[in-house]
Amino acid sequence: EIVMTQSPATLSVSPGERATLSCRASQSVSSNLAWYQQKPGQAPRLLIYGASTRATGIPVRFSGSGSGTEFTLTISSLQSEDFAVYYCQQYNNWPPEWTFGQGTKVEIK
Amino acid sequence: EVQLVQSGAEVKKPGESLKISCKGSGYSFTSYWIGWVRQMPGKGLEWMGLIYLGDSDTRYSPSFQGQVTISADKSISTAYLQWSSLKASDTGMYYCARRSSYDSAIGHWGQGTLVTVSS
């Protein structure tokens, strides 16, 4: 079973600043890595898939990088609507399985 | 438009059984896997299992194997998550989800079903 580990658990950032979130896989997931944003009371929303491709409608300030076991989500200039919890997820195609990281909460500094 | 519509909130007692549903529309239901994801109060997302609607091939997370049953009725485009004997620790929000049309990442989520188990 692949384990996904996110760091830090909480990130305190001022609006306009850059945020860098990390995700590590216990074994290679190639580029089968996604990032999701979740706000209170809402279902998660897909931000990044294939480790680095923005989903439809996602602002350019969100970017993803990495492959294999080390991945990064960068928010270049935090806006008020970006304060939320972010999850990474590996999605193995075969056998099909999903694994989520434990989440990083991005809060206002 | 792809939609996943889940059944409503449930309040149950420990030991009771429960089956919640997820109805898909706007796409070919039998062409995709549907997954179930648990979110306990104030906690993160946990993958529970996946079912392929074409042939009902089902895969479970080791953490949930034997604890729940995932099934589907393709004639009504609906997937199910079922418990035979609920525990208080089953309290949480349960989401169904489907990959996007262009990648295997989750592009579509149901609205969630809140399950509360309390005596």
PDB file of C-alpha atoms in Angstrom:
ATOM      1  CA  GLU A   1       0.000   0.000   0.000  1.00  0.00           C
ATOM      2  CA  ILE A   2       1.380   3.385  -0.999  1.00  0.00           C
ATOM      3  CA  VAL A   3       1.577   5.950   1.811  1.00  0.00           C
ATOM      4  CA  MET A   4       1.422   9.666   1.013  1.00  0.00           C
ATOM      5  CA  THR A   5       2.970  12.092   3.504  1.00  0.00           C
ATOM      6  CA  GLN A   6       2.317  15.838   3.340  1.00  0.00           C
ATOM      7  CA  SER A   7       4.242  18.604   5.027  1.00  0.00           C
ATOM      8  CA  PRO A   8       3.797  20.833   6.828  1.00  0.00           C
ATOM      9  CA  ALA A   9       0.523  20.039   8.569  1.00  0.00           C
ATOM     10  CA  THR A  10      -0.236  23.755   8.845  1.00  0.00           C
ATOM     11  CA  LEU A  11       1.229  26.641   6.880  1.00  0.00           C
ATOM     12  CA  SER A  12       0.711  30.221   8.053  1.00  0.00           C
ATOM     13  CA  VAL A  13       1.051  32.678   5.190  1.00  0.00           C
ATOM     14  CA  SER A  14       0.201  36.329   4.654  1.00  0.00           C
ATOM     15  CA  PRO A  15      -1.981  37.307   1.654  1.00  0.00           C
ATOM     16  CA  GLY A  16       0.196  37.998  -1.376  1.00  0.00           C
ATOM     17  CA  GLU A  17       2.970  35.711  -0.185  1.00  0.00           C
ATOM     18  CA  ARG A  18       4.092  32.449  -1.744  1.00  0.00           C
ATOM     19  CA  ALA A  19       3.080  29.088  -0.289  1.00  0.00           C
ATOM     20  CA  THR A  20       4.951  25.847  -0.920  1.00  0.00           C
ATOM     21  CA  LEU A  21       3.372  22.536   0.054  1.00  0.00           C
ATOM     22  CA  SER A  22       5.148  19.170  -0.113  1.00  0.00           C
ATOM     23  CA  CYS A  23       3.966  15.631  -0.696  1.00  0.00           C
ATOM     24  CA  ARG A  24       6.060  12.487  -0.559  1.00  0.00           C
ATOM     25  CA  ALA A  25       5.108   8.984  -1.724  1.00  0.00           C
ATOM     26  CA  SER A  26       6.449   5.842  -0.048  1.00  0.00           C
ATOM     27  CA  GLN A  27       7.208   4.429  -3.516  1.00  0.00           C
ATOM     28  CA  SER A  28       7.205   5.843  -7.003  1.00  0.00           C
ATOM     29  CA  VAL A  29       3.809   6.935  -8.342  1.00  0.00           C
ATOM     30  CA  SER A  30       5.313   8.255 -11.580  1.00  0.00           C
ATOM     31  CA  SER A  31       3.252  11.355 -12.405  1.00  0.00           C
ATOM     32  CA  ASN A  32      -0.050   9.917 -11.157  1.00  0.00           C
ATOM     33  CA  LEU A  33      -0.377  12.656  -8.572  1.00  0.00           C
ATOM     34  CA  ALA A  34      -3.171  15.154  -8.006  1.00  0.00           C
ATOM     35  CA  TRP A  35      -3.739  18.095  -5.689  1.00  0.00           C
ATOM     36  CA  TYR A  36      -7.137  19.072  -4.307  1.00  0.00           C
ATOM     37  CA  GLN A  37      -8.421  22.081  -2.395  1.00  0.00           C
ATOM     38  CA  GLN A  38     -11.133  21.684   0.210  1.00  0.00           C
ATOM     39  CA  LYS A  39     -12.995  24.475   1.962  1.00  0.00           C
ATOM     40  CA  PRO A  40     -15.257  23.945   4.989  1.00  0.00           C
ATOM     41  CA  GLY A  41     -18.552  22.324   4.123  1.00  0.00           C
ATOM     42  CA  GLN A  42     -17.529  21.626   0.532  1.00  0.00           C
ATOM     43  CA  ALA A  43     -16.368  18.625  -1.448  1.00  0.00           C
ATOM     44  CA  PRO A  44     -12.751  18.738  -2.588  1.00  0.00           C
ATOM     45  CA  ARG A  45     -11.917  20.432  -5.887  1.00  0.00           C
ATOM     46  CA  LEU A  46      -9.301  19.225  -8.341  1.00  0.00           C
ATOM     47  CA  LEU A  47      -6.474  21.722  -8.821  1.00  0.00           C
ATOM     48  CA  ILE A  48      -3.619  19.777 -10.424  1.00  0.00           C
ATOM     49  CA  TYR A  49      -3.427  16.389 -12.146  1.00  0.00           C
ATOM     50  CA  GLY A  50      -0.557  14.496 -13.697  1.00  0.00           C
ATOM     51  CA  ALA A  51       1.637  16.207 -11.058  1.00  0.00           C
ATOM     52  CA  SER A  52       1.848  19.475 -12.991  1.00  0.00           C
ATOM     53  CA  THR A  53      -1.221  20.129 -15.190  1.00  0.00           C
ATOM     54  CA  ARG A  54      -3.762  22.638 -13.964  1.00  0.00           C
ATOM     55  CA  ALA A  55      -7.360  21.466 -14.105  1.00  0.00           C
ATOM     56  CA  THR A  56      -9.911  23.474 -16.052  1.00  0.00           C
ATOM     57  CA  GLY A  57     -10.526  26.900 -14.590  1.00  0.00           C
ATOM     58  CA  ILE A  58      -7.708  26.808 -12.053  1.00  0.00           C
ATOM     59  CA  PRO A  59      -5.783  30.103 -11.801  1.00  0.00           C
ATOM     60  CA  VAL A  60      -2.189  30.219 -12.992  1.00  0.00           C
ATOM     61  CA  ARG A  61      -0.961  31.075  -9.499  1.00  0.00           C
ATOM     62  CA  PHE A  62      -1.353  27.354  -8.716  1.00  0.00           C
ATOM     63  CA  SER A  63       1.465  25.171 -10.020  1.00  0.00           C
ATOM     64  CA  GLY A  64       2.584  21.622  -9.398  1.00  0.00           C
ATOM     65  CA  SER A  65       5.913  19.920  -9.884  1.00  0.00           C
ATOM     66  CA  GLY A  66       7.721  16.668  -9.214  1.00  0.00           C
ATOM     67  CA  SER A  67       7.616  13.034 -10.239  1.00  0.00           C
ATOM     68  CA  GLY A  68       8.367   9.682  -8.691  1.00  0.00           C
ATOM     69  CA  THR A  69       8.164  10.229  -4.943  1.00  0.00           C
ATOM     70  CA  GLU A  70       8.577  13.976  -4.357  1.00  0.00           C
ATOM     71  CA  PHE A  71       5.970  16.551  -5.307  1.00  0.00           C
ATOM     72  CA  THR A  72       5.294  20.213  -4.651  1.00  0.00           C
ATOM     73  CA  LEU A  73       2.268  22.474  -4.930  1.00  0.00           C
ATOM     74  CA  THR A  74       3.111  26.164  -5.137  1.00  0.00           C
ATOM     75  CA  ILE A  75       0.664  29.028  -4.779  1.00  0.00           C
ATOM     76  CA  SER A  76       2.583  32.018  -6.084  1.00  0.00           C
ATOM     77  CA  SER A  77       0.631  34.835  -4.433  1.00  0.00           C
ATOM     78  CA  LEU A  78      -1.991  33.819  -1.936  1.00  0.00           C
ATOM     79  CA  GLN A  79      -5.444  35.291  -2.317  1.00  0.00           C
ATOM     80  CA  SER A  80      -8.058  35.349   0.414  1.00  0.00           C
ATOM     81  CA  GLU A  81      -9.994  32.535  -1.283  1.00  0.00           C
ATOM     82  CA  ASP A  82      -6.936  30.250  -1.202  1.00  0.00           C
ATOM     83  CA  PHE A  83      -6.998  29.713   2.552  1.00  0.00           C
ATOM     84  CA  ALA A  84      -8.160  26.113   2.747  1.00  0.00           C
ATOM     85  CA  VAL A  85      -6.932  22.552   3.221  1.00  0.00           C
ATOM     86  CA  TYR A  86      -4.929  20.965   0.419  1.00  0.00           C
ATOM     87  CA  TYR A  87      -4.593  17.245  -0.217  1.00  0.00           C
ATOM     88  CA  CYS A  88      -2.303  15.322  -2.488  1.00  0.00           C
ATOM     89  CA  GLN A  89      -3.478  11.996  -3.933  1.00  0.00           C
ATOM     90  CA  GLN A  90      -1.846   9.219  -5.868  1.00  0.00           C
ATOM     91  CA  TYR A  91      -4.054   7.361  -8.326  1.00  0.00           C
ATOM     92  CA  ASN A  92      -2.673   4.105  -9.549  1.00  0.00           C
ATOM     93  CA  ASN A  93      -4.194   3.016 -12.819  1.00  0.00           C
ATOM     94  CA  TRP A  94      -3.707  -0.717 -12.333  1.00  0.00           C
ATOM     95  CA  PRO A  95      -4.557  -2.163  -9.957  1.00  0.00           C
ATOM     96  CA  PRO A  96      -6.810   0.794  -9.350  1.00  0.00           C
ATOM     97  CA  GLU A  97      -6.249   2.421  -5.998  1.00  0.00           C
ATOM     98  CA  TRP A  98      -6.238   5.875  -4.501  1.00  0.00           C
ATOM     99  CA  THR A  99      -4.290   7.196  -1.545  1.00  0.00           C
ATOM    100  CA  PHE A 100      -4.584  10.650  -0.004  1.00  0.00           C
ATOM    101  CA  GLY A 101      -2.074  12.557   2.030  1.00  0.00           C
ATOM    102  CA  GLN A 102      -3.216  13.772   5.430  1.00  0.00           C
ATOM    103  CA  GLY A 103      -3.631  17.342   4.226  1.00  0.00           C
ATOM    104  CA  THR A 104      -1.973  20.737   4.700  1.00  0.00           C
ATOM    105  CA  LYS A 105      -4.024  23.562   6.139  1.00  0.00           C
ATOM    106  CA  VAL A 106      -3.075  26.945   4.701  1.00  0.00           C
ATOM    107  CA  GLU A 107      -4.109  29.618   7.179  1.00  0.00           C
ATOM    108  CA  ILE A 108      -3.853  33.378   7.360  1.00  0.00           C
ATOM    109  CA  LYS A 109      -0.782  34.636   9.171  1.00  0.00           C
TER     110      LYS A 109
ATOM    111  CA  GLU B   1     -22.895  17.692 -17.425  1.00  0.00           C
ATOM    112  CA  VAL B   2     -21.538  14.938 -15.205  1.00  0.00           C
ATOM    113  CA  GLN B   3     -23.363  14.752 -11.878  1.00  0.00           C
ATOM    114  CA  LEU B   4     -23.053  12.462  -8.899  1.00  0.00           C
ATOM    115  CA  VAL B   5     -26.014  12.850  -6.562  1.00  0.00           C
ATOM    116  CA  GLN B   6     -25.852  11.154  -3.198  1.00  0.00           C
ATOM    117  CA  SER B   7     -28.602  10.133  -0.829  1.00  0.00           C
ATOM    118  CA  GLY B   8     -29.424  12.279   2.169  1.00  0.00           C
ATOM    119  CA  ALA B   9     -28.024  12.462   5.670  1.00  0.00           C
ATOM    120  CA  GLU B  10     -28.592   9.529   7.990  1.00  0.00           C
ATOM    121  CA  VAL B  11     -28.795   9.197  11.759  1.00  0.00           C
ATOM    122  CA  LYS B  12     -28.409   5.647  13.021  1.00  0.00           C
ATOM    123  CA  LYS B  13     -27.762   3.722  16.210  1.00  0.00           C
ATOM    124  CA  PRO B  14     -24.774   1.446  16.764  1.00  0.00           C
ATOM    125  CA  GLY B  15     -25.415  -2.027  15.407  1.00  0.00           C
ATOM    126  CA  GLU B  16     -27.872  -0.867  12.751  1.00  0.00           C
ATOM    127  CA  SER B  17     -27.345  -1.438   9.060  1.00  0.00           C
ATOM    128  CA  LEU B  18     -27.168   1.247   6.397  1.00  0.00           C
ATOM    129  CA  LYS B  19     -26.881   1.586   2.632  1.00  0.00           C
ATOM    130  CA  ILE B  20     -26.174   4.950   1.031  1.00  0.00           C
ATOM    131  CA  SER B  21     -26.282   5.669  -2.680  1.00  0.00           C
ATOM    132  CA  CYS B  22     -24.629   7.672  -5.425  1.00  0.00           C
ATOM    133  CA  LYS B  23     -26.491   8.193  -8.697  1.00  0.00           C
ATOM    134  CA  GLY B  24     -24.547   9.183 -11.785  1.00  0.00           C
ATOM    135  CA  SER B  25     -25.872  11.125 -14.744  1.00  0.00           C
ATOM    136  CA  GLY B  26     -24.564  12.937 -17.778  1.00  0.00           C
ATOM    137  CA  TYR B  27     -22.131  10.243 -18.842  1.00  0.00           C
ATOM    138  CA  SER B  28     -21.841   6.561 -19.685  1.00  0.00           C
ATOM    139  CA  PHE B  29     -22.110   5.099 -16.185  1.00  0.00           C
ATOM    140  CA  THR B  30     -20.640   1.723 -17.054  1.00  0.00           C
ATOM    141  CA  SER B  31     -17.424   3.186 -18.488  1.00  0.00           C
ATOM    142  CA  TYR B  32     -15.959   4.497 -15.238  1.00  0.00           C
ATOM    143  CA  TRP B  33     -14.882   3.439 -11.788  1.00  0.00           C
ATOM    144  CA  ILE B  34     -16.722   5.067  -8.892  1.00  0.00           C
ATOM    145  CA  GLY B  35     -14.854   5.498  -5.637  1.00  0.00           C
ATOM    146  CA  TRP B  36     -15.950   6.118  -2.062  1.00  0.00           C
ATOM    147  CA  VAL B  37     -14.063   8.447   0.262  1.00  0.00           C
ATOM    148  CA  ARG B  38     -14.564   8.918   3.997  1.00  0.00           C
ATOM    149  CA  GLN B  39     -13.947  12.107   5.931  1.00  0.00           C
ATOM    150  CA  MET B  40     -14.329  11.824   9.662  1.00  0.00           C
ATOM    151  CA  PRO B  41     -15.213  15.024  11.556  1.00  0.00           C
ATOM    152  CA  GLY B  42     -12.311  17.472  11.371  1.00  0.00           C
ATOM    153  CA  LYS B  43     -10.084  14.927   9.638  1.00  0.00           C
ATOM    154  CA  GLY B  44      -8.661  14.187   6.211  1.00  0.00           C
ATOM    155  CA  LEU B  45      -9.789  12.201   3.198  1.00  0.00           C
ATOM    156  CA  GLU B  46      -9.554   8.398   3.258  1.00  0.00           C
ATOM    157  CA  TRP B  47     -10.035   6.182   0.211  1.00  0.00           C
ATOM    158  CA  MET B  48     -12.394   3.298   0.974  1.00  0.00           C
ATOM    159  CA  GLY B  49     -12.775   1.461  -2.311  1.00  0.00           C
ATOM    160  CA  LEU B  50     -13.611   1.530  -6.005  1.00  0.00           C
ATOM    161  CA  ILE B  51     -16.148  -0.241  -8.184  1.00  0.00           C
ATOM    162  CA  TYR B  52     -16.172  -0.533 -11.962  1.00  0.00           C
ATOM    163  CA  LEU B  53     -19.723  -0.218 -13.145  1.00  0.00           C
ATOM    164  CA  GLY B  54     -19.195  -2.216 -16.316  1.00  0.00           C
ATOM    165  CA  ASP B  55     -18.609  -5.522 -14.544  1.00  0.00           C
ATOM    166  CA  SER B  56     -18.843  -4.648 -10.819  1.00  0.00           C
ATOM    167  CA  ASP B  57     -15.135  -5.360 -10.292  1.00  0.00           C
ATOM    168  CA  THR B  58     -14.536  -3.994  -6.776  1.00  0.00           C
ATOM    169  CA  ARG B  59     -11.321  -3.006  -5.015  1.00  0.00           C
ATOM    170  CA  TYR B  60     -11.071  -2.120  -1.344  1.00  0.00           C
ATOM    171  CA  SER B  61      -8.542  -0.220   0.655  1.00  0.00           C
ATOM    172  CA  PRO B  62      -6.955  -2.630   3.155  1.00  0.00           C
ATOM    173  CA  SER B  63      -8.239  -0.341   5.906  1.00  0.00           C
ATOM    174  CA  PHE B  64     -11.856  -0.866   4.857  1.00  0.00           C
ATOM    175  CA  GLN B  65     -11.807  -4.446   3.524  1.00  0.00           C
ATOM    176  CA  GLY B  66     -14.414  -6.431   5.450  1.00  0.00           C
ATOM    177  CA  GLN B  67     -15.813  -3.294   7.104  1.00  0.00           C
ATOM    178  CA  VAL B  68     -18.059  -2.113   4.277  1.00  0.00           C
ATOM    179  CA  THR B  69     -19.549  -3.430   1.041  1.00  0.00           C
ATOM    180  CA  ILE B  70     -19.498  -1.516  -2.220  1.00  0.00           C
ATOM    181  CA  SER B  71     -21.980  -2.492  -4.900  1.00  0.00           C
ATOM    182  CA  ALA B  72     -23.782  -1.053  -7.893  1.00  0.00           C
ATOM    183  CA  ASP B  73     -26.914  -1.344  -9.991  1.00  0.00           C
ATOM    184  CA  LYS B  74     -25.992  -0.275 -13.487  1.00  0.00           C
ATOM    185  CA  SER B  75     -29.611  -0.410 -14.621  1.00  0.00           C
ATOM    186  CA  ILE B  76     -30.238   2.718 -12.536  1.00  0.00           C
ATOM    187  CA  SER B  77     -26.680   4.150 -12.727  1.00  0.00           C
ATOM    188  CA  THR B  78     -26.259   3.926  -8.970  1.00  0.00           C
ATOM    189  CA  ALA B  79     -23.401   2.864  -6.725  1.00  0.00           C
ATOM    190  CA  TYR B  80     -23.845   1.935  -3.073  1.00  0.00           C
ATOM    191  CA  LEU B  81     -21.870   1.864   0.146  1.00  0.00           C
ATOM    192  CA  GLN B  82     -23.216  -0.452   2.796  1.00  0.00           C
ATOM    193  CA  TRP B  83     -22.608  -1.301   6.462  1.00  0.00           C
ATOM    194  CA  SER B  84     -24.067  -4.366   8.176  1.00  0.00           C
ATOM    195  CA  SER B  85     -23.420  -3.176  11.735  1.00  0.00           C
ATOM    196  CA  LEU B  86     -22.570   0.471  12.295  1.00  0.00           C
ATOM    197  CA  LYS B  87     -20.207   1.723  14.980  1.00  0.00           C
ATOM    198  CA  ALA B  88     -19.892   5.194  16.445  1.00  0.00           C
ATOM    199  CA  SER B  89     -16.531   5.446  14.678  1.00  0.00           C
ATOM    200  CA  ASP B  90     -18.346   5.231  11.307  1.00  0.00           C
ATOM    201  CA  THR B  91     -19.631   8.766  11.886  1.00  0.00           C
ATOM    202  CA  GLY B  92     -18.462  11.006   9.083  1.00  0.00           C
ATOM    203  CA  MET B  93     -19.026  12.455   5.650  1.00  0.00           C
ATOM    204  CA  TYR B  94     -18.933   9.995   2.791  1.00  0.00           C
ATOM    205  CA  TYR B  95     -18.251  11.132  -0.749  1.00  0.00           C
ATOM    206  CA  CYS B  96     -18.581   9.241  -3.994  1.00  0.00           C
ATOM    207  CA  ALA B  97     -16.241  10.348  -6.749  1.00  0.00           C
ATOM    208  CA  ARG B  98     -15.287   9.659 -10.352  1.00  0.00           C
ATOM    209  CA  ARG B  99     -12.182  10.277 -12.406  1.00  0.00           C
ATOM    210  CA  SER B 100     -12.171  13.130 -14.860  1.00  0.00           C
ATOM    211  CA  SER B 101     -12.760  12.524 -18.558  1.00  0.00           C
ATOM    212  CA  TYR B 102      -9.164  13.361 -19.455  1.00  0.00           C
ATOM    213  CA  ASP B 103      -7.138  11.913 -16.571  1.00  0.00           C
ATOM    214  CA  SER B 104      -7.469   9.381 -13.767  1.00  0.00           C
ATOM    215  CA  ALA B 105      -7.498  12.083 -11.082  1.00  0.00           C
ATOM    216  CA  ILE B 106     -10.859  12.713  -9.434  1.00  0.00           C
ATOM    217  CA  GLY B 107     -12.698  15.264 -11.521  1.00  0.00           C
ATOM    218  CA  HIS B 108     -16.184  14.779 -10.126  1.00  0.00           C
ATOM    219  CA  TRP B 109     -17.448  14.498  -6.566  1.00  0.00           C
ATOM    220  CA  GLY B 110     -20.847  13.853  -5.076  1.00  0.00           C
ATOM    221  CA  GLN B 111     -22.148  16.377  -2.564  1.00  0.00           C
ATOM    222  CA  GLY B 112     -21.444  14.000   0.322  1.00  0.00           C
ATOM    223  CA  THR B 113     -23.658  12.025   2.686  1.00  0.00           C
ATOM    224  CA  LEU B 114     -23.324  12.726   6.396  1.00  0.00           C
ATOM    225  CA  VAL B 115     -23.668   9.592   8.489  1.00  0.00           C
ATOM    226  CA  THR B 116     -24.111  10.017  12.237  1.00  0.00           C
ATOM    227  CA  VAL B 117     -23.985   6.957  14.455  1.00  0.00           C
ATOM    228  CA  SER B 118     -25.015   7.625  18.019  1.00  0.00           C
ATOM    229  CA  SER B 119     -26.914   5.862  20.753  1.00  0.00           C
TER     230      SER B 119
END
